[in-house]
């Protein structure tokens, strides 16, 4: 069988790396990079570190407004599907690259398979929520990371082709954890000790594009008595500069460029607490037994909150500070995201398309 995989943004490289290792044992994979992320530290570093094969095609779309970016991907992907004639198109998560591939595949012959199906934040203001709902409703195979994701789909009448595979990021993080401990020098490089620092990431449009929210988040992080390591997404650096917040942030936080996967897993594993608005980071912190403070009003990874390992604080400075100071998750941690065999389950689920 021929599977055309479409990836384009940082978290998709990490998830696809785990699945590709299994997929290529059984099937032919054509790997397409849309070019949504293109900086060395947002893209190339993951291909090198995770041993992802060179993409067969790179659409090179770059950054743009949502409509223009998605449309350019759609045109390129339609051509590729027509020339490659895959049996299935495999997409990940909820980015514009996901949606473009879903629309292209749904109108053509191949089956559409969606990894991370069924996630819902129920916040339609998030571009990702639109992308994931539309992709799920176009998909033929829906690989859900949890029982709750399966329920979310059922509540929307989507039951055909749904399979609870567990979460592929669990596979990814377990692959990386020991390698990161052995190989990463990031703690020494930054001069931080395990358990002594906060690790922060911010990149959601809702936080970066609103100057008041971004200022509140940065202030609350800087007020923590511990060192705050902040590998900043390029979007966030741009907005900090536009809003006149960059110099102060650089003085009060340990701002770095985005780091590679092994360094980031090491930083998450050894942090006292993680503060983020990322989807993937919430889960990885959970898998690595590091408490998480999520600077959003809601999350699609609600199991982590129910388990007491993740606290939702929005962009409320006092709530952020309080949660960082008091993060104390229960000793018992459920495993709602499977047993780190999602990649194999996803490839099994493609067998009969
Ligand atoms: C995208 C996804 C988001 C995901 C995130 C992962 C959508 C709608 N959003 O958000 O769901 O969580 O990726 O990181 O698809 N930029 C660079 N260099 C790069 C990439 C981006 O400088 O290599 C800058 C550009 O100024 C760009 C901005 O970051 O305009 C935003 O990039 P974009 O891919 O549009 O959205 P993300 O915020 O990265
Ligand atoms: N990540 C990384 N380096 C960084 C920040 C994040 O390797 O400097 C990884 C992180 O381990 C996780 C993924 O990127 O696997 C999360 O991506 P991001 O937060 O950009 O997107 P989201 O998951 O919110 O869509």
Coordinates of C-alpha atoms and ligand atoms in Angstrom, one line a residue:
X1 CA 0.0 0.0 0.0
X2 CA 1.1 3.5 -0.7
X3 CA 0.6 6.1 2.0
X4 CA 1.1 9.8 1.4
X5 CA 1.9 11.5 4.7
X6 CA 1.5 15.3 5.0
X7 CA 3.3 17.3 7.7
X8 CA 4.3 20.9 8.0
X9 CA 4.6 22.1 11.5
X10 CA 6.9 21.3 14.4
X11 CA 4.7 18.9 16.4
X12 CA 3.8 17.0 13.2
X13 CA 7.4 16.1 12.6
X14 CA 7.7 14.6 16.0
X15 CA 4.5 12.5 15.7
X16 CA 5.2 11.4 12.1
X17 CA 8.7 10.3 13.1
X18 CA 7.2 7.7 15.5
X19 CA 4.6 6.5 13.0
X20 CA 7.0 6.5 10.0
X21 CA 9.3 4.0 11.7
X22 CA 6.5 1.5 11.9
X23 CA 4.8 2.4 8.6
X24 CA 7.9 1.9 6.5
X25 CA 8.3 -1.6 7.7
X26 CA 5.0 -2.6 6.0
X27 CA 4.1 0.0 3.4
X28 CA 5.5 2.6 1.0
X29 CA 5.4 6.1 2.4
X30 CA 5.6 9.3 0.3
X31 CA 6.5 12.1 2.7
X32 CA 5.3 15.6 1.9
X33 CA 6.4 18.7 3.8
X34 CA 4.1 21.7 3.2
X35 CA 6.8 24.2 4.3
X36 CA 4.5 25.7 6.9
X37 CA 7.4 25.7 9.3
X38 CA 10.8 26.3 7.7
X39 CA 13.4 27.8 10.1
X40 CA 16.2 25.4 10.9
X41 CA 15.2 25.1 14.5
X42 CA 11.4 24.7 13.7
X43 CA 12.0 22.0 11.0
X44 CA 15.4 20.6 9.9
X45 CA 16.5 19.9 13.4
X46 CA 13.7 17.3 13.9
X47 CA 14.4 15.5 10.6
X48 CA 18.1 15.2 11.7
X49 CA 17.5 14.2 15.3
X50 CA 14.6 11.9 14.8
X51 CA 16.0 10.2 11.6
X52 CA 13.0 11.3 9.5
X53 CA 13.7 10.5 5.9
X54 CA 14.1 13.5 3.5
X55 CA 10.7 14.6 2.3
X56 CA 9.8 13.4 -1.2
X57 CA 8.3 16.9 -1.8
X58 CA 8.4 20.2 -0.1
X59 CA 5.7 22.7 -1.1
X60 CA 7.6 25.6 0.4
X61 CA 4.4 27.5 1.3
X62 CA 6.0 29.5 4.2
X63 CA 4.0 31.9 6.4
X64 CA 0.8 33.7 5.3
X65 CA -2.7 34.5 6.3
X66 CA -4.8 31.4 7.0
X67 CA -6.7 31.4 3.7
X68 CA -3.8 32.1 1.5
X69 CA -1.5 29.6 3.2
X70 CA -4.1 26.8 3.2
X71 CA -5.1 27.5 -0.4
X72 CA -1.5 27.3 -1.6
X73 CA -1.1 23.9 0.2
X74 CA -4.3 22.7 -1.2
X75 CA -3.2 23.3 -4.8
X76 CA 0.1 21.6 -4.3
X77 CA -1.3 18.6 -2.5
X78 CA -4.0 18.1 -5.2
X79 CA -1.3 17.8 -7.8
X80 CA 0.8 15.4 -5.7
X81 CA -2.2 13.2 -4.9
X82 CA -3.0 13.1 -8.6
X83 CA 0.5 12.1 -9.6
X84 CA 1.4 9.8 -6.7
X85 CA -2.0 8.0 -6.6
X86 CA -1.7 6.9 -2.9
X87 CA -4.2 4.5 -1.3
X88 CA -4.3 6.7 1.8
X89 CA -3.4 10.2 2.9
X90 CA -2.2 10.4 6.5
X91 CA -2.5 13.7 8.5
X92 CA -1.7 14.7 12.0
X93 CA -3.3 17.1 14.5
X94 CA -5.0 20.4 13.7
X95 CA -2.8 22.8 11.8
X96 CA -3.5 24.4 8.4
X97 CA -1.3 21.7 6.8
X98 CA -3.8 19.1 8.3
X99 CA -6.8 20.9 6.9
X100 CA -5.4 21.4 3.5
X101 CA -4.5 17.8 3.1
X102 CA -7.9 16.7 4.4
X103 CA -9.8 18.8 1.9
X104 CA -7.6 17.6 -1.0
X105 CA -7.9 13.9 0.0
X106 CA -11.6 14.1 0.7
X107 CA -12.4 15.2 -2.9
X108 CA -10.1 12.6 -4.5
X109 CA -9.7 8.8 -4.4
X110 CA -7.5 8.0 -1.4
X111 CA -8.8 7.3 2.0
X112 CA -8.1 10.1 4.6
X113 CA -6.6 9.0 7.9
X114 CA -6.4 11.4 10.8
X115 CA -4.1 10.9 13.8
X116 CA -5.3 12.8 16.9
X117 CA -8.9 12.5 15.9
X118 CA -11.7 13.5 18.2
X119 CA -10.0 16.2 20.3
X120 CA -12.2 19.1 21.2
X121 CA -11.5 22.3 23.1
X122 CA -15.1 23.4 22.3
X123 CA -13.6 26.9 21.6
X124 CA -14.4 27.8 18.0
X125 CA -12.3 30.9 18.3
X126 CA -9.2 28.7 18.0
X127 CA -8.2 28.1 14.4
X128 CA -7.1 24.6 15.5
X129 CA -10.6 23.7 16.6
X130 CA -12.0 24.5 13.1
X131 CA -9.2 22.5 11.5
X132 CA -9.7 19.4 13.7
X133 CA -13.5 19.4 13.4
X134 CA -13.5 19.7 9.6
X135 CA -10.7 17.1 9.3
X136 CA -12.5 14.6 11.5
X137 CA -15.7 15.0 9.5
X138 CA -13.9 14.4 6.2
X139 CA -11.8 11.4 7.5
X140 CA -12.3 7.7 6.7
X141 CA -10.0 6.5 9.4
X142 CA -10.0 8.3 12.7
X143 CA -7.2 7.4 15.1
X144 CA -8.3 8.7 18.5
X145 CA -5.8 9.1 21.4
X146 CA -8.2 8.4 24.2
X147 CA -11.6 7.0 25.1
X148 CA -12.9 10.5 25.6
X149 CA -11.9 11.5 22.0
X150 CA -13.9 8.5 20.8
X151 CA -16.9 9.8 22.8
X152 CA -16.5 13.3 21.4
X153 CA -16.7 11.9 17.9
X154 CA -19.7 9.7 18.7
X155 CA -21.5 12.8 20.1
X156 CA -21.1 14.4 16.6
X157 CA -22.4 11.2 14.9
X158 CA -18.9 10.0 13.8
X159 CA -18.5 6.3 14.6
X160 CA -17.3 4.6 11.3
X161 CA -13.6 4.1 11.0
X162 CA -12.9 5.3 14.6
X163 CA -10.2 3.5 16.6
X164 CA -8.8 4.2 20.0
X165 CA -5.0 3.8 19.3
X166 CA -3.7 5.7 22.3
X167 CA -1.6 8.8 21.8
X168 CA 1.4 8.7 19.5
X169 CA 3.2 11.4 21.4
X170 CA 3.5 8.9 24.3
X171 CA 5.5 6.7 21.9
X172 CA 7.6 9.7 20.8
X173 CA 8.4 10.9 24.3
X174 CA 9.4 7.4 25.6
X175 CA 11.6 7.0 22.5
X176 CA 13.3 10.3 23.4
X177 CA 13.5 10.3 27.2
X178 CA 16.5 8.1 27.8
X179 CA 18.3 9.3 24.7
X180 CA 17.8 12.9 26.0
X181 CA 19.1 12.1 29.4
X182 CA 22.2 10.4 27.8
X183 CA 22.9 12.9 25.0
X184 CA 21.5 16.3 25.8
X185 CA 23.8 18.9 27.4
X186 CA 21.1 21.5 27.6
X187 CA 20.9 21.8 31.4
X188 CA 24.6 22.4 31.6
X189 CA 24.6 24.7 28.6
X190 CA 21.9 26.9 30.3
X191 CA 23.4 26.4 33.8
X192 CA 20.2 25.1 35.4
X193 CA 19.8 22.2 37.8
X194 CA 17.1 19.5 37.8
X195 CA 14.0 20.5 39.8
X196 CA 15.2 24.1 40.2
X197 CA 13.6 25.9 37.2
X198 CA 10.3 26.5 35.3
X199 CA 10.1 25.7 31.6
X200 CA 7.8 27.9 29.6
X201 CA 6.5 28.0 26.1
X202 CA 3.9 30.4 24.5
X203 CA 2.7 30.5 20.9
X204 CA -1.1 30.4 20.7
X205 CA -2.5 33.3 18.7
X206 CA -4.9 34.1 21.5
X207 CA -1.9 34.8 23.9
X208 CA 0.7 36.3 21.5
X209 CA -1.5 38.6 19.4
X210 CA -3.2 40.3 22.3
X211 CA -0.6 42.7 23.9
X212 CA -2.4 42.7 27.3
X213 CA -2.5 38.9 27.5
X214 CA 1.1 38.5 26.4
X215 CA 2.3 41.1 28.9
X216 CA 0.3 39.4 31.7
X217 CA 1.8 36.0 30.9
X218 CA 5.3 37.3 30.6
X219 CA 5.0 39.3 33.9
X220 CA 3.6 36.3 35.8
X221 CA 6.4 34.1 34.5
X222 CA 9.1 36.6 35.4
X223 CA 7.7 37.0 38.9
X224 CA 8.4 33.4 39.7
X225 CA 11.4 33.2 42.1
X226 CA 12.9 30.4 40.1
X227 CA 14.8 30.7 36.8
X228 CA 12.3 30.5 33.9
X229 CA 13.7 28.9 30.7
X230 CA 11.7 30.1 27.7
X231 CA 12.5 28.7 24.3
X232 CA 10.5 31.1 22.2
X233 CA 8.5 30.3 19.1
X234 CA 9.3 32.8 16.3
X235 CA 5.7 34.0 16.3
X236 CA 6.1 35.0 20.0
X237 CA 9.4 36.7 19.5
X238 CA 7.8 38.8 16.6
X239 CA 4.9 39.7 18.8
X240 CA 7.0 40.6 21.8
X241 CA 9.0 43.0 19.6
X242 CA 5.8 44.5 18.0
X243 CA 4.2 45.0 21.5
X244 CA 7.5 46.5 22.9
X245 CA 7.8 43.6 25.4
X246 CA 10.9 41.9 24.1
X247 CA 13.7 43.8 26.0
X248 CA 12.1 43.3 29.3
X249 CA 11.4 39.7 28.7
X250 CA 15.0 39.1 27.6
X251 CA 16.2 40.7 30.9
X252 CA 13.9 38.8 33.2
X253 CA 13.6 35.4 31.6
X254 CA 16.1 32.9 30.1
X255 CA 14.9 33.4 26.5
X256 CA 16.4 31.0 23.9
X257 CA 15.7 30.1 20.4
X258 CA 13.4 27.0 20.0
X259 CA 15.5 23.9 20.9
X260 CA 15.6 20.5 19.3
X261 CA 13.5 17.6 20.5
X262 CA 16.0 15.8 22.7
X263 CA 16.9 19.1 24.5
X264 CA 13.2 20.0 24.9
X265 CA 12.3 16.6 26.3
X266 CA 15.3 16.9 28.7
X267 CA 14.1 20.3 29.8
X268 CA 10.6 19.1 30.4
X269 CA 11.8 16.0 32.3
X270 CA 14.0 18.0 34.7
X271 CA 11.7 21.0 35.2
X272 CA 10.0 21.7 38.5
X273 CA 7.0 22.7 36.6
X274 CA 6.0 23.5 33.0
X275 CA 4.0 26.6 32.0
X276 CA 2.6 26.5 28.4
X277 CA -0.2 27.1 26.0
X278 CA 1.0 24.2 23.7
X279 CA -1.1 21.2 23.1
X280 CA 1.8 18.8 22.8
X281 CA 3.7 20.1 25.8
X282 CA 0.8 19.6 28.1
X283 CA 0.8 15.9 27.2
X284 CA 4.5 15.4 27.3
X285 CA 4.8 17.0 30.7
X286 CA 2.1 14.5 31.8
X287 CA 4.0 11.5 30.4
X288 CA 7.2 12.7 32.0
X289 CA 5.6 13.2 35.4
X290 CA 6.2 17.0 35.4
X291 CA 3.2 19.1 36.6
X292 CA 1.8 21.5 34.1
X293 CA 0.2 25.0 34.3
X294 CA -1.7 25.7 31.1
X295 CA -2.1 29.4 30.1
X296 CA -5.4 28.9 28.3
X297 CA -9.0 28.9 29.4
X298 CA -9.7 25.4 28.2
X299 CA -7.9 22.4 26.8
X300 CA -8.5 19.5 24.4
X301 CA -6.4 17.4 26.7
X302 CA -8.9 17.4 29.5
X303 CA -7.8 14.1 31.0
X304 CA -4.6 15.7 32.3
X305 CA -6.6 18.3 34.2
X306 CA -9.0 15.7 35.6
X307 CA -6.0 13.7 36.8
X308 CA -4.7 16.7 38.8
X309 CA -1.5 17.1 36.8
X310 CA -2.5 20.1 34.7
X311 CA -4.1 23.4 35.9
X312 CA -5.9 25.8 33.6
X313 CA -5.1 29.4 34.4
X314 CA -5.8 31.4 31.2
X315 CA -3.7 34.6 31.0
X316 CA -4.6 35.7 34.6
X317 CA -1.3 36.8 36.2
X318 CA -2.3 35.9 39.7
X319 CA -3.7 32.5 38.8
X320 CA -0.5 31.7 36.9
X321 CA 1.7 32.7 39.8
X322 CA -0.4 30.8 42.3
X323 CA -0.5 27.6 40.1
X324 CA 3.3 27.8 39.5
X325 CA 3.9 28.1 43.3
X326 CA 1.5 25.4 44.3
X327 CA 1.8 22.7 41.6
X328 CA 1.5 19.5 43.6
X329 CA 0.0 16.7 41.6
X330 CA -1.4 13.5 43.2
X331 CA 0.9 10.5 43.4
X332 CA -1.6 8.3 41.5
X333 CA -1.6 9.1 37.8
X334 CA -4.1 7.4 35.4
X335 CA -3.0 6.4 31.8
X336 CA -5.8 7.7 29.6
X337 CA -3.7 7.9 26.5
X338 CA -2.9 4.2 26.0
X339 CA 0.4 2.3 26.5
X340 CA 2.8 4.0 24.0
X341 CA 2.0 1.6 21.2
X342 CA -0.1 4.0 19.1
X343 CA 2.2 4.0 16.1
X344 CA 1.8 0.2 15.6
X345 CA -2.0 0.6 16.2
X346 CA -2.2 3.3 13.6
X347 CA -0.4 1.3 11.0
X348 CA -2.6 -1.7 11.8
X349 CA -5.6 0.6 11.3
X350 CA -4.4 1.5 7.8
X351 CA -4.0 -2.2 6.7
X352 CA -7.5 -2.5 5.2
X353 CA -8.0 0.9 3.5
Ligands
LIG1 C1 1.0 26.5 13.9 C2 -0.3 25.9 14.1 C3 -0.6 25.5 15.5 C4 0.6 24.7 16.1 C5 1.9 25.4 15.8 C6 3.0 24.5 16.3 C7 -2.0 26.6 12.5 C8 -3.2 27.4 12.3 N1 -1.4 26.8 13.6 O1 1.0 27.7 14.6 O2 -1.8 24.8 15.7 O3 0.4 24.6 17.5 O4 2.0 25.6 14.4 O5 4.2 25.2 16.5 O6 -1.7 25.8 11.6 N2 7.4 31.5 11.8 C9 8.7 31.7 11.5 N3 9.5 30.6 11.1 C10 8.9 29.3 11.0 C11 7.5 29.2 11.3 C12 6.8 30.3 11.6 O7 9.3 32.8 11.6 O8 9.6 28.4 10.7 C13 6.6 32.7 12.2 C14 6.0 33.5 11.0 O9 6.1 34.9 11.4 C15 4.6 33.1 11.0 C16 4.3 32.8 12.5 O10 5.6 32.3 13.0 O11 3.7 34.0 10.5 C17 3.2 31.8 12.7 O12 3.5 30.6 12.0 P1 2.2 29.6 11.6 O13 2.8 28.4 11.0 O14 1.3 30.4 10.7 O15 1.5 29.4 12.9 P2 2.0 28.9 14.3 O16 1.8 29.9 15.3 O17 3.4 28.3 14.2
LIG2 N1 9.2 21.4 21.2 C1 10.6 21.3 20.8 N2 11.4 22.4 21.0 C2 10.9 23.6 21.6 C3 9.5 23.6 21.9 C4 8.7 22.5 21.7 O1 11.1 20.3 20.3 O2 11.6 24.6 21.7 C5 8.4 20.2 20.9 C6 7.7 19.6 22.1 O3 8.5 18.7 22.7 C7 6.4 19.0 21.5 C8 6.1 19.9 20.3 O4 7.3 20.6 20.0 O5 6.7 17.7 21.0 C9 5.0 20.9 20.6 O6 4.9 21.7 19.6 P1 4.2 23.2 19.7 O7 4.1 23.6 21.1 O8 4.9 24.0 18.7 O9 2.8 22.9 19.0 P2 1.4 22.2 19.6 O10 1.7 20.9 20.2 O11 0.8 23.3 20.5 O12 0.5 22.1 18.4

